[in-house]
XYZ file of C-alpha atoms in Angstrom:
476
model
C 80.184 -33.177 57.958
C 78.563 -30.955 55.779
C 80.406 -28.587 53.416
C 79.956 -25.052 53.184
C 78.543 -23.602 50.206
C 79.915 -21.584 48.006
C 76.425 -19.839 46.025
C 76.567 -16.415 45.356
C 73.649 -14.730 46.518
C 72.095 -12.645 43.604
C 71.199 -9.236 45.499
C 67.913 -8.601 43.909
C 66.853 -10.923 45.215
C 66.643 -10.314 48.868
C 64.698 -6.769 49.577
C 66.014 -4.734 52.707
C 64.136 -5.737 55.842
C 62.800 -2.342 56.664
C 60.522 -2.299 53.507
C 56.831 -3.062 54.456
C 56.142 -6.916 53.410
C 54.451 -6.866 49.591
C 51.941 -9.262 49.106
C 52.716 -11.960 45.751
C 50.383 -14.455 47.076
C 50.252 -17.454 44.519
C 48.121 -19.424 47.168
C 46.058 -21.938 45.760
C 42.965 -20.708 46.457
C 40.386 -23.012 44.734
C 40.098 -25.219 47.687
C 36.569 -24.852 49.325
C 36.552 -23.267 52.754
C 39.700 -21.611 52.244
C 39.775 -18.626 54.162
C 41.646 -15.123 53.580
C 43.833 -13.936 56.492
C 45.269 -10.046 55.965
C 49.271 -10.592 55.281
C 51.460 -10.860 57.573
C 52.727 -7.245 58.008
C 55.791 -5.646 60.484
C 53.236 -3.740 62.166
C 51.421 -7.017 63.541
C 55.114 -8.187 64.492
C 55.445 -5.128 67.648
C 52.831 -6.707 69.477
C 52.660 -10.428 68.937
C 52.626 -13.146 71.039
C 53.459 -16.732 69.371
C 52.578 -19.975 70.875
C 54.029 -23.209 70.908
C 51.654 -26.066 69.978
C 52.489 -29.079 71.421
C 49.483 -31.670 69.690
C 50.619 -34.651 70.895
C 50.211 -32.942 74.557
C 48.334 -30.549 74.430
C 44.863 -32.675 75.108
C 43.731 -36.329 76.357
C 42.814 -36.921 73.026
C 46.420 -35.458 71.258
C 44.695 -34.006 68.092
C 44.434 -31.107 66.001
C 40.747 -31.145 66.397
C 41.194 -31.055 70.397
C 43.282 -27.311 69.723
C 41.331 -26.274 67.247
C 38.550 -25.627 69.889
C 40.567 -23.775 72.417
C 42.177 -21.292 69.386
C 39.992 -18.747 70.142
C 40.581 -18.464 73.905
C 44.239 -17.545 72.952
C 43.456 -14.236 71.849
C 42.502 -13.628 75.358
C 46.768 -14.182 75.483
C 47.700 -11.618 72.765
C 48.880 -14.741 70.335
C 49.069 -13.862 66.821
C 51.450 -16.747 65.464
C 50.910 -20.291 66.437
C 54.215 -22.388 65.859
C 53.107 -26.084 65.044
C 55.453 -28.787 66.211
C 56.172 -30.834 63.517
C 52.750 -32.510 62.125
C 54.321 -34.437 59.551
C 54.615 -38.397 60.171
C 57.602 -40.188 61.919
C 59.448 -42.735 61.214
C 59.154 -46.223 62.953
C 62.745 -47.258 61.845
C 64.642 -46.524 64.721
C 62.196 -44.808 66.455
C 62.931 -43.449 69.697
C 61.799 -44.742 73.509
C 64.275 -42.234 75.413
C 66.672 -39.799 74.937
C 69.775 -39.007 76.088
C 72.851 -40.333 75.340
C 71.855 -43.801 76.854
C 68.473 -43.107 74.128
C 67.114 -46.870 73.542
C 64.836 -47.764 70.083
C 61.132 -48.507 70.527
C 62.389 -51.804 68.976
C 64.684 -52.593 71.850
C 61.903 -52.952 74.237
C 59.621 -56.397 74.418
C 56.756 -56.087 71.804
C 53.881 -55.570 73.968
C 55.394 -52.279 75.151
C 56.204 -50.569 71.871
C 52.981 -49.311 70.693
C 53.804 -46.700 73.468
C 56.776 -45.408 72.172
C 55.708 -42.774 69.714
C 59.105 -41.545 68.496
C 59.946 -38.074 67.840
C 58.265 -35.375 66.135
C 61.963 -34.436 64.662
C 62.471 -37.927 62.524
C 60.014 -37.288 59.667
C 59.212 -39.853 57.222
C 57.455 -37.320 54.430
C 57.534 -33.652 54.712
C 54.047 -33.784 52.561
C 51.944 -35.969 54.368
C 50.255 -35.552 58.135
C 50.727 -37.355 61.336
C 47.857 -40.097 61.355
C 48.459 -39.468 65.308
C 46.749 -35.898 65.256
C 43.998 -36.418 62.901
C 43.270 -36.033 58.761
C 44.628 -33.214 56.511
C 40.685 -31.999 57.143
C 41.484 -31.530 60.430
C 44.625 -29.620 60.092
C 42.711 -27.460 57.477
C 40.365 -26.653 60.153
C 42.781 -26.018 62.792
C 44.503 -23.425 59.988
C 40.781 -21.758 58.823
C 40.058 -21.550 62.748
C 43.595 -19.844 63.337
C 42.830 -17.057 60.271
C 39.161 -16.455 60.987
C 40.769 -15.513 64.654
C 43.106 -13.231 62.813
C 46.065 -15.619 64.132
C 48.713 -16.727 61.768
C 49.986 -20.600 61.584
C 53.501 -21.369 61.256
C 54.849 -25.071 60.839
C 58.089 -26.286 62.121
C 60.227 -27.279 59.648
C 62.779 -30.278 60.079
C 65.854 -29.341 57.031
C 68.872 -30.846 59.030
C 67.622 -34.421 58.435
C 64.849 -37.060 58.200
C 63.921 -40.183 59.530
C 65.463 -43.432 58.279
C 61.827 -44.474 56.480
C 61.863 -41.330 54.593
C 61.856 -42.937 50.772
C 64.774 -40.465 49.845
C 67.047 -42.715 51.692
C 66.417 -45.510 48.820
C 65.367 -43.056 46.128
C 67.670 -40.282 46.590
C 71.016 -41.332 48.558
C 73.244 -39.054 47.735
C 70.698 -36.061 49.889
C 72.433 -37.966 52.735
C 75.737 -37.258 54.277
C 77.821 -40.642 54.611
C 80.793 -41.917 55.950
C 83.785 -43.551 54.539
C 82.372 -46.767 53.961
C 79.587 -44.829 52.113
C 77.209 -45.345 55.017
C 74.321 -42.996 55.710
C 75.024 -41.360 59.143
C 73.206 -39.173 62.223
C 74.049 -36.126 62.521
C 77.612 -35.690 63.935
C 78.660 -34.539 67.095
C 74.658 -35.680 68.262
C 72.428 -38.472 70.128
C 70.037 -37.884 67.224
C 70.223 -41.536 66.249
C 66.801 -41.553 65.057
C 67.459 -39.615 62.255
C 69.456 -39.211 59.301
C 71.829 -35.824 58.123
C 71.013 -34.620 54.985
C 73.736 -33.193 53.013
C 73.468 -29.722 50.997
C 76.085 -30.376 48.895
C 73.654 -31.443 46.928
C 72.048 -29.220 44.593
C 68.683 -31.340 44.312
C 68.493 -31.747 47.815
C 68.205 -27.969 47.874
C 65.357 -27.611 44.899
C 63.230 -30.950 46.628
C 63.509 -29.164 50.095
C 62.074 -25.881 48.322
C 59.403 -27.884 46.464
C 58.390 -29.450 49.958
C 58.150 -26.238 51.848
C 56.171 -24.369 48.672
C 53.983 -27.079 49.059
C 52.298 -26.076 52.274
C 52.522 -22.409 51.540
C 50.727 -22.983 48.122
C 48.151 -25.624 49.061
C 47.652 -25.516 52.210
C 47.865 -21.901 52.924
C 50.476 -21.950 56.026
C 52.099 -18.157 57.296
C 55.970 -19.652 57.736
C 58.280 -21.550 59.181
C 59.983 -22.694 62.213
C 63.106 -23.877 61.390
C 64.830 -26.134 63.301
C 68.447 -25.803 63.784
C 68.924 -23.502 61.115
C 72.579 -22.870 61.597
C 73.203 -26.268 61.405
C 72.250 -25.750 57.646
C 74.430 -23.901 55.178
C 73.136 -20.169 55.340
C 73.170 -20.137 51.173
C 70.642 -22.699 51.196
C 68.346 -20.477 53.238
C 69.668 -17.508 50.620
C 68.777 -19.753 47.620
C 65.023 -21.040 49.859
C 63.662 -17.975 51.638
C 63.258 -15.984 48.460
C 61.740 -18.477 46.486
C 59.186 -18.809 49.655
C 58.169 -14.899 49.886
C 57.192 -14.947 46.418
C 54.618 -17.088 46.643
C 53.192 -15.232 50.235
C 54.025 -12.771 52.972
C 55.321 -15.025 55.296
C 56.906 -15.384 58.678
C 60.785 -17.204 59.238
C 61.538 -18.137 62.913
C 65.237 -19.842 62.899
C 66.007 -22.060 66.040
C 69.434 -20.197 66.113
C 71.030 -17.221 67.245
C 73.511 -16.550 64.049
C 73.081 -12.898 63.431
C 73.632 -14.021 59.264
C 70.360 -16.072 59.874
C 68.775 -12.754 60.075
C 70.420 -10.905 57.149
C 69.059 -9.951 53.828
C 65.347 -10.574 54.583
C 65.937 -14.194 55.738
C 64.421 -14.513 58.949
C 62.482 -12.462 60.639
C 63.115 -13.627 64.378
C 66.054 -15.764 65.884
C 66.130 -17.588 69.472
C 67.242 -15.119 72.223
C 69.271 -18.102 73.822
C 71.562 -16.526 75.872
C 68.754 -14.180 77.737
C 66.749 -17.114 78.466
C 70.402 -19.086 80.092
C 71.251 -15.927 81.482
C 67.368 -15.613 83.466
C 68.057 -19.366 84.328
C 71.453 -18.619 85.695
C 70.026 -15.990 88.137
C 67.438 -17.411 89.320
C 69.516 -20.061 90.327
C 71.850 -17.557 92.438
C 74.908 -18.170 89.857
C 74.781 -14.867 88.521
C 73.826 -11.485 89.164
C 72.005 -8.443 86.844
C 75.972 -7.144 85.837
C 75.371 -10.856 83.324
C 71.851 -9.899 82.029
C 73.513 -5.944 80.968
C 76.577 -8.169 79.648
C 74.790 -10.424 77.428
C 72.382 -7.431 76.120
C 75.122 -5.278 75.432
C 76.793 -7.861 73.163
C 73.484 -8.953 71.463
C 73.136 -5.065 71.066
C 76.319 -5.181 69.273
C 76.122 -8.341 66.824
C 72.296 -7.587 66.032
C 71.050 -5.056 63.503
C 68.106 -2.793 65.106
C 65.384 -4.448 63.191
C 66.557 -8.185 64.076
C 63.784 -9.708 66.542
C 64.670 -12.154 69.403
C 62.361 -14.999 70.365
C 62.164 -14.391 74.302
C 60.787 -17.379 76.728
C 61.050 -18.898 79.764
C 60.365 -22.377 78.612
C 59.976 -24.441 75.351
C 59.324 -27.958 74.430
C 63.166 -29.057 74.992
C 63.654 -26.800 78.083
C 60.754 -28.305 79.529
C 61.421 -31.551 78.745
C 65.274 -31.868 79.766
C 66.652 -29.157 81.234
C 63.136 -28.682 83.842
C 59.905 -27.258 84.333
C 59.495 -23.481 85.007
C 59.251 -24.066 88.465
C 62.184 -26.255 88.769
C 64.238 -23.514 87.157
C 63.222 -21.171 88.403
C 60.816 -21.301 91.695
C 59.533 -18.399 93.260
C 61.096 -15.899 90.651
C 58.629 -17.481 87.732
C 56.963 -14.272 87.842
C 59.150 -11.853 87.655
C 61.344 -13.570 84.545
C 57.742 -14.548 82.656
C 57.719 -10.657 82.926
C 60.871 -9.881 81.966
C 60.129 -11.735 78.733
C 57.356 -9.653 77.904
C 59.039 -6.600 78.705
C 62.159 -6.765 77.034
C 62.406 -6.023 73.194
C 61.447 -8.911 70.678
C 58.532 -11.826 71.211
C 57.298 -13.226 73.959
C 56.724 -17.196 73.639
C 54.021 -19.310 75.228
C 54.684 -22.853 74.913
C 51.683 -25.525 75.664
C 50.457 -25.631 79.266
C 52.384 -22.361 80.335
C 49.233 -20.962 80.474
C 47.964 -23.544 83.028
C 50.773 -23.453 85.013
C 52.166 -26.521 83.938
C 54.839 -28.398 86.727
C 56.237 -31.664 85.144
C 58.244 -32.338 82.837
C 56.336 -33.594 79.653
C 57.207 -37.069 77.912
C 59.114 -36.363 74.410
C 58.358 -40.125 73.044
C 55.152 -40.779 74.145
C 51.674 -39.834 74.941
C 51.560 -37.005 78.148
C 48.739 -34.091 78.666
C 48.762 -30.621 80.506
C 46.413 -29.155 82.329
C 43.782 -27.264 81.769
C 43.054 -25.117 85.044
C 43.556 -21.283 84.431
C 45.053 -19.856 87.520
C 47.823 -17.330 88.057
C 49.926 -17.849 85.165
C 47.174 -17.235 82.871
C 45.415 -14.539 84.719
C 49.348 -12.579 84.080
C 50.090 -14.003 80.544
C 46.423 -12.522 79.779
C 47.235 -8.930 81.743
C 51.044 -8.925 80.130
C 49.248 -9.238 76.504
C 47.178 -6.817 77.228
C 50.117 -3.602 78.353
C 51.975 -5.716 75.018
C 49.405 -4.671 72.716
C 48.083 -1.289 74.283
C 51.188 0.281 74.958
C 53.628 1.345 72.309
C 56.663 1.342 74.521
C 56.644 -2.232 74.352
C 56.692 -2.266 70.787
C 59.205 -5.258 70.574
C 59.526 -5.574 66.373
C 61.489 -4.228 63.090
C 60.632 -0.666 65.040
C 61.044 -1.943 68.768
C 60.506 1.142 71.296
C 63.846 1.825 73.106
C 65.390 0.048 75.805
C 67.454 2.236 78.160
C 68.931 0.603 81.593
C 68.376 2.876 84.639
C 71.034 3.487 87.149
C 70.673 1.624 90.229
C 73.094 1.422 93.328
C 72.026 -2.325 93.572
C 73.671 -5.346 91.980
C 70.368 -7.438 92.166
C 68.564 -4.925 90.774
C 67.617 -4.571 87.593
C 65.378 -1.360 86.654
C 64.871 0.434 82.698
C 62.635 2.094 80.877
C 61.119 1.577 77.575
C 59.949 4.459 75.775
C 58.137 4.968 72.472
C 57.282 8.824 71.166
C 55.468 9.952 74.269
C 54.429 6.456 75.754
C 56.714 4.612 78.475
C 57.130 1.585 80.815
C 59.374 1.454 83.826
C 60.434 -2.264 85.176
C 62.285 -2.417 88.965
C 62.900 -5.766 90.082
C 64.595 -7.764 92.790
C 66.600 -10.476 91.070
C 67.438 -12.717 93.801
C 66.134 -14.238 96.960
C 66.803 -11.754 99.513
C 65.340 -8.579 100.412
C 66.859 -5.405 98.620
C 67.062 -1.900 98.908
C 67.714 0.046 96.057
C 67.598 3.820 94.827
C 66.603 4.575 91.141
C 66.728 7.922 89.449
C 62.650 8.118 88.608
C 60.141 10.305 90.118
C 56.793 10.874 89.897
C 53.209 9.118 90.342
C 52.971 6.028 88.671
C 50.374 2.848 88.540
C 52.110 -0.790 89.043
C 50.335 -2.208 86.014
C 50.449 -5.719 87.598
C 49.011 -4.644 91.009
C 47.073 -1.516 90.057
C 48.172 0.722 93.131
C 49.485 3.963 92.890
C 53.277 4.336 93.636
C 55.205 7.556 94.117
C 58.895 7.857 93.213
C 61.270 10.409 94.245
C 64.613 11.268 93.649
C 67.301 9.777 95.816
C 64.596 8.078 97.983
C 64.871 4.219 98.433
C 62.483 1.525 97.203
C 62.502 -1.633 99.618
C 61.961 -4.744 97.635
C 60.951 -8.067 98.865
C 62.633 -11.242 97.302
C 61.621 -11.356 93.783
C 59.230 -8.461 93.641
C 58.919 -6.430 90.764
C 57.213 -3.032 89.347
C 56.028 -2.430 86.140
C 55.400 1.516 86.036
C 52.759 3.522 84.080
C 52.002 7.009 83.875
């Protein structure tokens, strides 16, 4: 089990997060073709839209160079930060064929069938080198120039928690490991994740080789951030001795798969997972709860999160999707309204891979899959939703989100509130369950239903009949 450490964190070091990012770019910039992307700034963070990239799946072909070409459609979609699954390459000891806690080893299956069995992007064998599976380090340069000549930022997700069991630290470096009492390298504890092995920060040149790997794609390869993954499972000095180090050499962006309110302290992160909104949206759309839980679970994250934190909002990701169930299955016929909800809400709205095209199955984790590539519904409203996002302050969702005020409403399945910004504002009414609803809401006047484009009138102490699932988005 890893140790806490005890590192005092030198305040100087860490600027307040409500001072405008400062540019002390030390990017290698000799390499030809390297483009010149405007930093990173809190202003772009009110209106953006990130996107998960899953390569493997995200095209027939499972390359960078298959994205690459569909980058600049995703403007259309208001993204400004595209989150890389991990492109590094993975390790064939102990390589994965299925998860769970049954999870077999591509090496437990007869030999003709292994090749299939592509392991997971999690058990990295070098955090400097790329996955021969998606193409050359040419290609991921292009995929990066693409991203910044579309004024989109790149982000890479980060694996600190462990490796895989090729990674040459395991015979060079032992003691970066956590081990049992026999001395014994071991998974991380209380986990399936067999596939991999937990690193221990304990270890003070752990720490400084993790920093010189992450530097390393900031420097030379000219990457916006990270995505960490399970960043609390990693002693919160190491990210106060890291994240420093990393914004000197570049404005970047921190995304921590975590909700830790620390994680977001002291100009660590900018954005955390907003976990318990996206359970709680599961949880109703399933009938289990009502809208009393979604006020619950915002009042407390009002409560343990400073004003300027930002919360990653989604309906899906690539482990939702792949375990827990597609949108559809979790949802069903109330999709719409929560894929709303995300966008309306304050923090980031996520898109992950195939969203867009309405994607219904659940996507393979250890080997090759594809989504579609239809655009229908879902990407006709992702496209309008970016579009209020980005022209409308009041859903300013950043360091300076607009204001989120609940409206009173003499319906438990309703959930209605206003966002307001200086002189701009947004009104959402919805239905949150499956039956018909009547409810009366303290708004009146003319308004458009952004997502409809008709004219509505509200007045005082008059009703609003709502069908199962339907939902307003009022603006003057």
């Amino acid at each position: 089990m890893k140790k806490l450490l005890a590192m005092a964190v030198v305040a100087a070091m860490i600027s307040c997060k409500q001072e405008t990012k400062e540019t002390t770019a030390q990017v290698d910039t000799k390499t030809e073709d390297k483009n010149v992307i405007t930093p990173i700034t809190n202003e772009v963070l009110e209106t953006a839209v990130i996107y998960e990239a899953n390569i493997r799946q995200y095209s027939k072909e499972g390359t960078f160079n298959a994205f690459t070409k569909d980058i600049p459609q995703l403007k259309e979609l208001g993204v400004k930060i595209i989150w890389l699954m991990p492109v590094f390459p993975i390790s064939e000891t102990k390589r994965k064929a299925t998860g769970g806690k049954d999870s077999k080893f591509a090496s437990e299956f007869p030999e003709e069938e292994r090749a299939k069995y592509l392991g997971s992007y999690y058990a990295v064998s070098d955090f400097k080198k790329i996955n021969p599976e998606f193409g050359t380090i040419e290609d991921f340069r292009k995929l990066v120039k693409t991203a910044h000549d579309n004024g989109i930022y790149v982000i890479l997700d980060w694996v600190p928690n462990h490796t895989g069991w090729d990674h040459t630290w395991l015979t060079s470096n032992s003691d970066f490991y956590t081990k049992n009492d026999k001395g014994e390298v071991i998974h991380p504890e209380g986990t399936d994740w067999t596939d991999v092995a937990d690193l221990n920060y304990d270890n003070p040149e752990l720490r400084k080789e993790m920093i010189s790997d992450m530097s390393y794609w900031i420097t030379k390869e000219n990457i916006d951030g990270f995505r960490c993954d399970v960043a609390g499972s990693v002693p919160t000095a190491f990210w106060q001795e890291a994240v420093p180090q990393l914004r000197k050499l570049k404005d970047i962006f921190m995304l921590a798969e975590a909700w830790e309110p620390e994680l977001l302290e002291g100009n660590l992160f900018d954005m955390g997972y907003g976990w318990d909104r996206h359970h709680t949206m599961n949880h109703i759309a399933k009938g289990e709860e009502k809208v009393a839980a979604w006020h619950t679970n915002y009042e407390k994250d009002a409560k343990r999160y400073a004003t300027d934190d930002i919360l990653m909002t989604f309906v899906t990701n690539h482990d939702e999707n792949s375990w827990n169930g597609t949108i559809e299955e979790r949802m069903g016929e109330s999709a719409g309204l929560f894929t709303t909800l995300s966008y309306l809400v304050p923090g980031m709205p996520l898109i992950y891979s195939g969203q867009e095209y309405g994607l219904n199955h659940r996507l393979k984790f250890f080997e090759k899959d594809s989504i579609p590539k239809t655009k229908g519904k879902e990407w006709s409203l992702l496209k309008k939703l970016a579009s209020l996002k980005q022209g409308n302050p009041a859903l300013n969702g950043g360091k300076q989100s607009a204001a989120y005020e609940v409206l009173e409403a003499n319906n438990e399945n309703v959930l209605a509130f206003t966002r307001t910004k200086a002189d701009d504002a947004v009104v959402f009414i919805g239905n949150l369950s499956k039956e018909k609803q009547s409810v009366t809401v303290k708004v009146e006047g003319d308004y458009t239903d952004y997502i409809s484009g008709t004219i509505i009138t509200l007045k005082d102490k008059e009703s609003i009949e709502l069908k199962p699932w339907q939902y307003y988005v009022l603006t003057k």
